Coordinates of C-alpha atoms in Angstrom, one line a residue:
Chain A
M1 CA -4.0 21.4 -18.7
T2 CA -2.0 24.2 -17.2
I3 CA 1.6 24.6 -17.1
K4 CA 2.6 25.7 -14.1
T5 CA 5.8 27.9 -13.4
K6 CA 5.5 28.3 -9.5
W7 CA 8.7 26.5 -8.7
T8 CA 11.4 28.4 -6.5
W9 CA 14.8 27.3 -6.7
L10 CA 16.3 25.6 -3.1
A11 CA 19.7 27.5 -3.5
A12 CA 21.8 25.8 -0.8
A13 CA 21.4 23.1 -1.9
A14 CA 21.7 24.1 -5.5
L15 CA 25.2 25.8 -4.9
P16 CA 26.9 22.6 -4.5
L17 CA 25.5 20.6 -7.1
L18 CA 26.4 22.7 -9.7
A19 CA 29.8 22.6 -8.6
A20 CA 29.5 19.3 -8.1
C21 CA 28.5 19.5 -11.7
G22 CA 31.4 21.6 -13.4
G23 CA 33.4 18.6 -14.6
S24 CA 36.8 17.6 -15.0
G25 CA 38.5 21.4 -15.2
G26 CA 36.2 22.9 -13.2
S27 CA 36.0 25.5 -15.6
D28 CA 33.8 28.4 -15.4
D29 CA 33.1 28.0 -18.7
D30 CA 31.9 24.3 -18.5
P31 CA 28.2 23.9 -18.8
V32 CA 26.0 23.0 -16.5
E33 CA 23.9 19.7 -17.9
M34 CA 19.9 20.7 -16.9
H35 CA 17.5 17.8 -16.6
T36 CA 13.8 18.5 -16.6
L37 CA 11.1 16.3 -15.6
R38 CA 7.1 16.6 -16.1
V39 CA 5.1 15.7 -13.7
T40 CA 1.1 15.1 -14.5
V41 CA -1.2 14.4 -11.8
T42 CA -5.0 13.1 -13.0
N43 CA -7.6 13.4 -9.6
L44 CA -9.8 10.0 -10.7
T45 CA -12.1 10.2 -7.8
A46 CA -15.5 10.9 -7.9
N47 CA -16.2 13.7 -5.4
Q48 CA -12.6 14.4 -3.4
P49 CA -10.7 17.3 -4.8
M50 CA -7.4 17.4 -4.1
S51 CA -5.3 20.4 -2.5
P52 CA -1.9 21.6 -4.2
V53 CA 0.0 19.3 -5.1
L54 CA 3.6 19.5 -3.8
V55 CA 6.7 18.5 -6.6
S56 CA 10.0 18.1 -4.2
L57 CA 12.8 17.1 -6.1
H58 CA 15.7 16.2 -3.2
R59 CA 18.2 14.1 -2.2
G60 CA 17.3 12.6 1.1
G61 CA 14.9 12.7 3.4
E62 CA 11.7 10.9 3.6
A63 CA 8.3 12.2 3.3
W64 CA 6.4 9.2 4.8
Q65 CA 7.1 5.1 6.1
A66 CA 4.2 3.1 5.7
G67 CA 4.0 1.6 9.2
T68 CA 5.0 4.0 11.1
P69 CA 3.8 8.1 12.6
A70 CA 3.5 10.3 10.6
S71 CA 5.3 13.5 10.8
V72 CA 4.0 16.9 12.0
A73 CA 4.5 17.9 8.4
L74 CA 2.9 15.2 6.4
E75 CA 0.2 15.7 8.9
Q76 CA -0.4 19.0 7.8
L77 CA -1.0 18.2 4.3
A78 CA -3.0 15.2 5.1
E79 CA -5.4 16.9 7.9
G80 CA -5.8 20.3 6.2
G81 CA -3.9 20.2 2.9
D82 CA -1.1 22.6 3.6
A83 CA 2.3 21.2 1.8
S84 CA 4.3 23.9 2.4
A85 CA 5.8 22.5 5.8
L86 CA 6.6 19.6 4.1
A87 CA 7.9 20.9 1.2
A88 CA 10.2 22.9 3.4
A89 CA 11.5 19.9 5.0
L90 CA 12.6 17.9 2.0
A91 CA 14.4 21.1 1.4
A92 CA 15.9 21.1 4.0
S93 CA 17.1 17.5 3.8
G94 CA 19.0 17.9 0.7
G95 CA 16.4 19.6 -1.7
I96 CA 17.0 20.7 -5.0
V97 CA 14.1 22.0 -6.6
D98 CA 10.4 21.6 -5.8
A99 CA 6.8 23.4 -6.9
T100 CA 3.3 23.5 -5.6
G101 CA 0.1 24.0 -7.7
S102 CA -2.0 26.9 -7.5
A103 CA -5.2 25.7 -7.0
P104 CA -6.8 22.2 -5.9
V105 CA -7.3 19.5 -8.2
G106 CA -10.3 18.7 -8.7
P107 CA -12.7 15.2 -9.2
G108 CA -11.8 14.6 -13.0
G109 CA -8.8 17.3 -13.1
S110 CA -5.6 17.7 -13.7
D111 CA -1.9 19.4 -13.2
S112 CA 1.0 19.7 -14.4
F113 CA 4.6 21.0 -13.7
E114 CA 8.0 21.4 -15.0
L115 CA 10.9 21.3 -13.1
S116 CA 14.0 22.0 -14.9
Y117 CA 17.6 21.1 -12.2
P118 CA 21.1 20.1 -12.6
A119 CA 21.8 16.7 -13.3
A120 CA 22.0 14.5 -10.2
A121 CA 22.3 11.1 -10.4
D122 CA 20.8 10.6 -7.0
A123 CA 17.4 12.7 -7.5
T124 CA 14.4 11.5 -5.8
L125 CA 10.8 12.4 -7.1
T126 CA 8.2 13.2 -4.0
L127 CA 4.6 14.0 -4.5
A128 CA 2.0 14.7 -1.5
T129 CA -1.6 16.0 -1.8
M130 CA -4.9 15.8 0.0
L131 CA -8.1 14.4 -0.4
V132 CA -10.2 16.5 0.6
N133 CA -13.2 15.6 1.7
T134 CA -11.6 13.2 4.2
N135 CA -10.2 13.5 7.6
D136 CA -6.4 13.0 6.9
A137 CA -6.2 10.8 3.7
F138 CA -3.6 11.7 1.1
A139 CA -2.1 10.5 -1.8
G140 CA 1.5 10.7 -3.5
L141 CA 4.8 9.1 -4.2
G142 CA 7.2 9.1 -1.5
G143 CA 10.6 9.1 -2.8
L144 CA 10.8 7.8 -6.7
P145 CA 14.1 7.3 -7.8
V146 CA 14.4 9.6 -10.9
G147 CA 18.0 10.1 -11.4
A148 CA 18.2 7.4 -13.9
L149 CA 15.6 8.6 -16.5
A150 CA 16.6 9.5 -20.4
V151 CA 15.3 12.2 -22.0
G152 CA 11.7 11.0 -23.8
A153 CA 11.6 7.9 -20.8
S154 CA 8.2 8.3 -18.7
E155 CA 7.1 6.2 -15.9
R156 CA 3.3 6.5 -15.4
F157 CA 1.5 5.0 -11.8
V158 CA -1.9 4.6 -10.7
L159 CA -1.9 5.2 -6.6
A160 CA -3.8 4.2 -4.1
A161 CA -4.7 6.3 -0.6
W162 CA -2.4 6.4 2.7
D163 CA -4.7 7.7 5.7
A164 CA -2.0 9.4 7.7
G165 CA -3.1 7.7 11.1
T166 CA -3.1 11.0 12.6
E167 CA -6.9 12.2 12.7
D168 CA -9.8 9.4 13.9
N169 CA -11.3 8.8 10.7
S170 CA -14.9 10.2 12.4
E171 CA -15.7 11.9 9.5
A172 CA -18.0 14.1 11.8
A173 CA -19.0 17.6 11.0
G174 CA -16.8 20.8 11.5
T175 CA -13.4 17.7 11.2
I176 CA -13.3 17.8 7.2
P177 CA -11.3 20.6 5.5
G178 CA -12.6 20.3 2.1
P179 CA -16.1 22.0 0.5
A180 CA -18.3 18.7 1.8
D181 CA -18.0 20.4 5.3
G182 CA -15.5 24.0 6.2
G183 CA -14.4 22.0 8.9
I184 CA -10.4 22.1 10.8
G185 CA -8.0 21.1 8.8
F186 CA -5.2 20.0 11.0
D187 CA -5.4 19.5 14.2
A188 CA -2.3 18.9 16.1
A189 CA -4.2 16.4 18.3
R190 CA -3.5 12.8 17.2
D191 CA -6.9 10.6 18.3
D192 CA -6.7 7.7 15.7
A193 CA -6.6 4.8 17.4
L194 CA -3.2 3.9 15.0
D195 CA -0.5 6.0 14.8
A196 CA 0.4 4.4 11.6
V197 CA 0.8 5.4 8.0
R198 CA -1.4 2.5 5.8
V199 CA -4.0 2.5 3.2
H200 CA -6.9 4.2 3.9
A201 CA -10.2 2.1 4.0
G202 CA -12.3 4.2 2.8
V203 CA -14.8 6.7 3.5
V204 CA -17.6 4.9 5.3
S205 CA -20.5 7.6 5.0
H206 CA -24.1 8.5 6.7
D207 CA -25.4 6.6 4.5
D208 CA -23.8 3.5 4.9
G209 CA -24.6 3.6 8.8
L210 CA -21.8 5.5 10.6
A211 CA -24.0 8.2 12.9
G212 CA -22.4 11.6 13.2
S213 CA -20.9 11.5 9.5
T214 CA -21.3 14.6 7.6
L215 CA -20.2 12.8 4.4
G216 CA -22.6 11.2 2.2
S217 CA -22.0 8.1 0.0
K218 CA -20.8 10.6 -2.9
F219 CA -17.8 10.9 -0.8
R220 CA -16.6 7.4 -1.0
F221 CA -13.8 6.4 -3.2
D222 CA -12.4 3.4 -4.2
N223 CA -7.9 2.8 -5.5
P224 CA -7.0 4.1 -7.4
V225 CA -7.6 8.0 -6.6
L226 CA -4.5 9.5 -8.6
R227 CA -2.7 8.7 -11.7
V228 CA 0.4 10.4 -12.2
T229 CA 2.8 10.5 -14.8
V230 CA 6.3 11.4 -14.4
E231 CA 8.5 12.0 -17.9
R232 CA 11.9 13.5 -18.4
V233 CA 11.5 16.0 -21.4
Q234 CA 15.2 17.5 -21.5
Chain B
M1 CA 13.8 -30.6 0.3
R2 CA 14.5 -28.3 3.0
R3 CA 11.6 -26.1 5.0
I4 CA 13.0 -23.3 6.6
R5 CA 11.7 -21.6 9.6
F6 CA 12.3 -18.2 10.1
L7 CA 15.8 -17.1 9.0
G8 CA 17.7 -14.3 10.5
L9 CA 21.6 -12.9 9.6
A10 CA 23.0 -15.6 11.2
A11 CA 20.9 -18.6 9.5
A12 CA 22.9 -17.0 6.0
A13 CA 25.1 -19.2 6.5
L14 CA 22.7 -22.6 6.1
L15 CA 22.3 -21.6 2.7
T16 CA 24.3 -23.3 -0.5
P17 CA 24.0 -22.7 -3.7
L18 CA 22.2 -25.0 -5.2
A19 CA 22.7 -24.2 -8.7
A20 CA 24.4 -21.4 -11.0
Q21 CA 20.7 -20.1 -12.0
A22 CA 20.0 -20.0 -7.9
A23 CA 19.2 -16.9 -6.4
E24 CA 19.1 -15.9 -2.9
I25 CA 16.2 -13.8 -2.0
E26 CA 14.6 -11.9 0.7
V27 CA 11.2 -11.4 1.4
T28 CA 9.5 -8.9 3.6
V29 CA 6.3 -8.5 3.6
T30 CA 3.9 -5.2 5.1
N31 CA 0.5 -5.2 6.3
L32 CA -1.0 -1.7 4.8
T33 CA -3.9 -2.3 6.3
G34 CA -5.1 -0.2 9.8
G35 CA -7.1 -2.6 11.1
I36 CA -7.4 -6.0 10.0
Y37 CA -4.6 -8.8 10.8
F38 CA -2.9 -11.2 8.8
T39 CA -2.2 -15.1 10.7
P40 CA 0.8 -16.4 9.7
L41 CA 2.0 -16.1 6.4
L42 CA 3.5 -18.5 4.2
V43 CA 6.0 -17.8 1.7
A44 CA 7.0 -20.5 -1.0
A45 CA 9.4 -20.2 -3.9
H46 CA 8.1 -23.3 -5.9
P47 CA 8.1 -24.1 -9.8
A48 CA 6.5 -22.2 -12.7
G49 CA 3.3 -25.1 -12.8
S50 CA 2.4 -25.1 -9.3
H51 CA -0.1 -22.6 -7.3
L52 CA -1.3 -22.3 -4.1
F53 CA -3.9 -20.9 -5.6
Q54 CA -5.6 -19.1 -8.4
T55 CA -8.1 -16.6 -9.0
G56 CA -11.4 -18.3 -11.2
A57 CA -10.6 -21.8 -9.7
A58 CA -12.0 -22.9 -6.6
A59 CA -9.9 -23.2 -3.7
S60 CA -7.5 -26.7 -2.9
T61 CA -8.6 -28.0 0.7
A62 CA -5.3 -26.5 1.9
L63 CA -6.5 -22.7 0.5
Q64 CA -9.3 -23.5 1.9
A65 CA -7.8 -24.3 5.3
M66 CA -6.0 -21.3 5.5
A67 CA -8.6 -19.3 4.2
E68 CA -10.8 -19.7 6.8
G69 CA -8.8 -20.6 9.8
G70 CA -5.1 -19.6 9.0
D71 CA -4.3 -23.4 8.5
I72 CA -1.3 -23.4 6.7
A73 CA -0.3 -26.4 7.5
G74 CA -1.8 -28.5 4.1
L75 CA -0.1 -25.6 2.1
E76 CA 3.2 -26.6 3.3
A77 CA 2.9 -30.5 2.3
D78 CA 1.2 -29.2 -1.5
V79 CA 4.9 -26.5 -1.1
T80 CA 6.9 -29.3 -0.5
A81 CA 5.1 -31.7 -2.5
A82 CA 6.0 -29.6 -5.5
G83 CA 9.7 -29.6 -4.7
G84 CA 9.7 -26.0 -3.3
Q85 CA 10.7 -23.9 -0.4
L86 CA 9.4 -22.1 1.7
V87 CA 9.5 -20.1 5.0
A88 CA 6.9 -20.4 7.1
D89 CA 5.9 -17.6 9.8
P90 CA 8.5 -15.3 8.8
A91 CA 6.3 -12.8 11.0
G92 CA 6.7 -14.5 14.2
G93 CA 2.8 -15.3 14.8
I94 CA -0.1 -12.5 13.7
L95 CA 1.0 -9.5 12.0
A96 CA -1.1 -6.9 13.1
P97 CA -1.9 -3.5 10.7
A98 CA 0.8 -1.0 9.9
T99 CA 3.7 -3.8 10.3
S100 CA 6.1 -5.4 8.8
S101 CA 6.9 -9.1 8.9
G102 CA 10.5 -11.0 9.9
V103 CA 12.7 -11.4 6.7
A104 CA 11.8 -14.5 4.9
M105 CA 15.1 -16.1 3.1
L106 CA 14.7 -18.0 0.2
D107 CA 17.2 -20.2 -2.1
T108 CA 15.1 -20.4 -5.2
G109 CA 17.4 -23.6 -6.6
A110 CA 17.1 -24.2 -10.3
T111 CA 13.6 -24.6 -10.4
N112 CA 12.0 -22.9 -7.7
T113 CA 11.8 -19.8 -10.1
H114 CA 8.0 -18.1 -9.2
L115 CA 7.5 -16.5 -5.5
S116 CA 4.1 -17.6 -3.7
I117 CA 2.7 -15.9 -0.3
T118 CA -1.0 -16.3 1.5
A119 CA -2.0 -15.1 4.9
M120 CA -5.5 -15.1 5.9
L121 CA -7.3 -11.8 7.1
L122 CA -8.1 -11.3 10.4
P123 CA -11.7 -10.8 11.4
T124 CA -13.3 -12.1 7.9
N125 CA -15.2 -15.2 7.1
D126 CA -12.7 -16.2 4.3
G127 CA -10.8 -13.1 2.9
F128 CA -6.5 -14.1 2.9
V129 CA -3.6 -11.6 0.9
G130 CA -2.2 -13.1 -1.1
L131 CA 0.4 -13.6 -4.3
D132 CA 0.4 -16.1 -7.3
G133 CA 3.0 -17.9 -8.9
W134 CA 5.0 -14.3 -9.6
E135 CA 8.2 -14.7 -11.5
I136 CA 11.4 -14.3 -9.7
P137 CA 13.8 -11.8 -11.5
T138 CA 17.7 -13.2 -11.9
E139 CA 18.5 -9.7 -11.8
P140 CA 19.9 -8.5 -7.9
G141 CA 17.6 -5.7 -7.2
T142 CA 14.9 -4.6 -4.9
Y143 CA 11.9 -5.1 -6.1
T144 CA 8.4 -4.2 -4.4
L145 CA 4.9 -5.4 -5.0
T146 CA 1.1 -4.5 -3.5
L147 CA -0.7 -7.5 -3.2
N148 CA -4.7 -7.6 -3.1
G149 CA -7.2 -9.2 -0.6
Y150 CA -8.7 -11.8 -1.7
D151 CA -12.0 -14.3 -1.3
A152 CA -11.3 -18.5 -1.3
G153 CA -14.9 -18.4 -2.2
T154 CA -15.5 -21.2 0.6
E155 CA -17.6 -19.5 2.8
A156 CA -20.8 -17.1 2.8
N157 CA -19.4 -14.3 4.4
T158 CA -21.7 -13.7 6.9
E159 CA -19.4 -11.5 9.1
L160 CA -20.0 -13.2 11.2
M161 CA -18.1 -14.4 14.8
N162 CA -17.7 -17.4 16.0
P163 CA -14.6 -18.0 18.2
G164 CA -12.3 -20.5 17.6
A165 CA -15.0 -23.1 15.7
G166 CA -15.5 -20.7 12.7
G167 CA -11.4 -21.3 11.8
A168 CA -12.3 -25.0 10.9
P169 CA -13.4 -25.4 7.3
G170 CA -16.5 -25.6 6.3
V171 CA -17.7 -24.0 9.6
A172 CA -19.7 -21.0 9.2
G173 CA -18.2 -17.7 10.8
I174 CA -14.8 -15.5 11.8
P175 CA -12.5 -17.7 14.1
G176 CA -10.7 -14.3 15.9
D177 CA -10.6 -10.5 16.0
P178 CA -7.0 -9.9 17.5
S179 CA -8.2 -6.1 17.1
G180 CA -10.9 -6.5 19.7
R181 CA -13.1 -4.6 18.1
A182 CA -15.4 -6.7 16.8
G183 CA -19.0 -7.3 18.2
S184 CA -21.5 -10.2 18.4
G185 CA -25.1 -10.7 17.9
G186 CA -25.0 -9.5 14.5
S187 CA -27.8 -11.5 12.1
G188 CA -25.6 -11.6 9.0
V189 CA -25.0 -10.4 6.3
V190 CA -26.0 -12.7 4.3
A191 CA -26.9 -16.4 4.9
A192 CA -24.2 -19.4 5.8
S193 CA -25.9 -21.7 3.6
P194 CA -26.2 -21.9 0.8
N195 CA -23.1 -20.0 -0.1
D196 CA -24.5 -18.7 -2.8
A197 CA -23.8 -14.6 -3.0
E198 CA -20.4 -15.4 -4.5
P199 CA -18.6 -17.5 -7.1
N200 CA -17.4 -20.6 -5.6
V201 CA -13.6 -19.8 -6.6
V202 CA -11.0 -17.6 -6.0
H203 CA -12.1 -13.8 -6.3
I204 CA -11.3 -10.2 -5.1
H205 CA -13.1 -9.8 -2.3
R206 CA -15.4 -7.5 -2.2
G207 CA -14.6 -6.5 1.0
Q208 CA -16.8 -6.1 4.1
L209 CA -19.8 -4.2 5.3
G210 CA -19.9 -4.0 8.8
D211 CA -21.7 -1.6 11.4
T212 CA -21.1 0.5 14.2
D213 CA -23.5 -2.1 16.6
A214 CA -21.4 -4.1 18.9
S215 CA -24.5 -6.1 19.7
G216 CA -26.7 -6.9 16.3
G217 CA -27.4 -5.2 13.1
L218 CA -26.4 -7.2 10.1
S219 CA -22.2 -7.7 11.1
D220 CA -20.9 -8.5 13.9
V221 CA -17.2 -6.9 12.4
D222 CA -17.2 -2.9 12.5
S223 CA -17.5 -1.1 9.4
R224 CA -14.8 1.7 11.0
S225 CA -11.9 -0.4 11.4
H226 CA -12.8 -3.8 9.8
R227 CA -13.0 -2.6 6.2
W228 CA -10.1 -1.8 3.5
L229 CA -9.0 -0.9 -0.3
N230 CA -6.4 -2.2 -2.2
P231 CA -3.7 -2.9 -1.5
V232 CA -3.4 -4.8 1.3
A233 CA -0.1 -5.6 1.6
R234 CA 3.3 -4.7 0.4
V235 CA 6.5 -6.7 -0.2
T236 CA 9.7 -6.1 -1.0
V237 CA 11.7 -8.3 -2.4
V238 CA 15.4 -8.3 -2.8
V239 CA 17.4 -10.5 -5.4
K240 CA 21.2 -11.2 -4.5

């Protein structure tokens, strides 16, 4: 397990928060109460590497909602594994601090992040990563309230894979960015018959009768696909 | 026993506290699948000892009618007989993939402490989404549950369409496909009789095979549209 320290402060959002945490007197000497969250992810799949994981603490915005069309930022993550637009969107809507992994997380692999931030009762955590040997499957936590977590407390989740609904699950050669294909990631066209985020139905594969699928049966997956532990360490 | 159909905001005035322990709850069901439809939902609050279904136990005839044909009348009668309260069809008909039902409002009274939910999954032979006796918290707040797809164990999963007729209990075949993507002419994934490819008790559905041959193959359902992975539904419960 590696501890990533590659995280960025979101200065514009953090400054007013620092002021709010200044205490009754607003004195310059009042210490700012800092919280630290450790977020650990484990890829539970057989052959679905997960794109560099985005973890974002923010106080507004919602990265996705089941039953509604995905944002373009989420589409970029779900189709191409690029979390930058989603990170920026969350940062712009009440961002506190975020981090993105430096490498994909392989099957059976883990990654870990520590996020330190001035205490915020309304902080929520969003986490997102693409299952890269798919057209547009992703996994994550959307807006977990973490402001009330006590020091030493942790929450564990096992997560199902979502279908972003932004790309038809053709499984065709050239449409899947992961190592199973090496195809195109993000494509602005929305050619899924249902443009709505929902639980992914899984890879069919050519071994199971989907002509034109470039995926063999080893790329099938079942839920849960990702384990996430959120722990307040300070 | 009160039977409450769909209640909007205006109907809240109909609800009167029955006892000190009573809790008013609002239940919303979201179909999380991409291609499976839910027949009219049954949402029921009932005493701890009653069940619409139990995994590992044979389905009741009322559950069979729901799981094979979407008919919840028998289950409604069972809930009422058990002293429970129910909301029938809060979605106002079939609940499409990736959509949410209306809000089902229930007053649990002093004894209706547990929540159960059922609806048939279409197109399947006898698949259903279910919640069996979840204890309703007394602490006000918003609670989120996810539900799995179950197999009633009453009909072989032939994956063959039999429009209309297949909904009758004991009649093989899938009664309908609101998606319009099912085919015909399949030879059957398993034999219709005997139903010996599965335990004849309620169990987690093994999922559908499907195929991409609209006029033949083993299955009439489509492997690109009619498969699913759990969970198939999300339930949001607001305890007032």
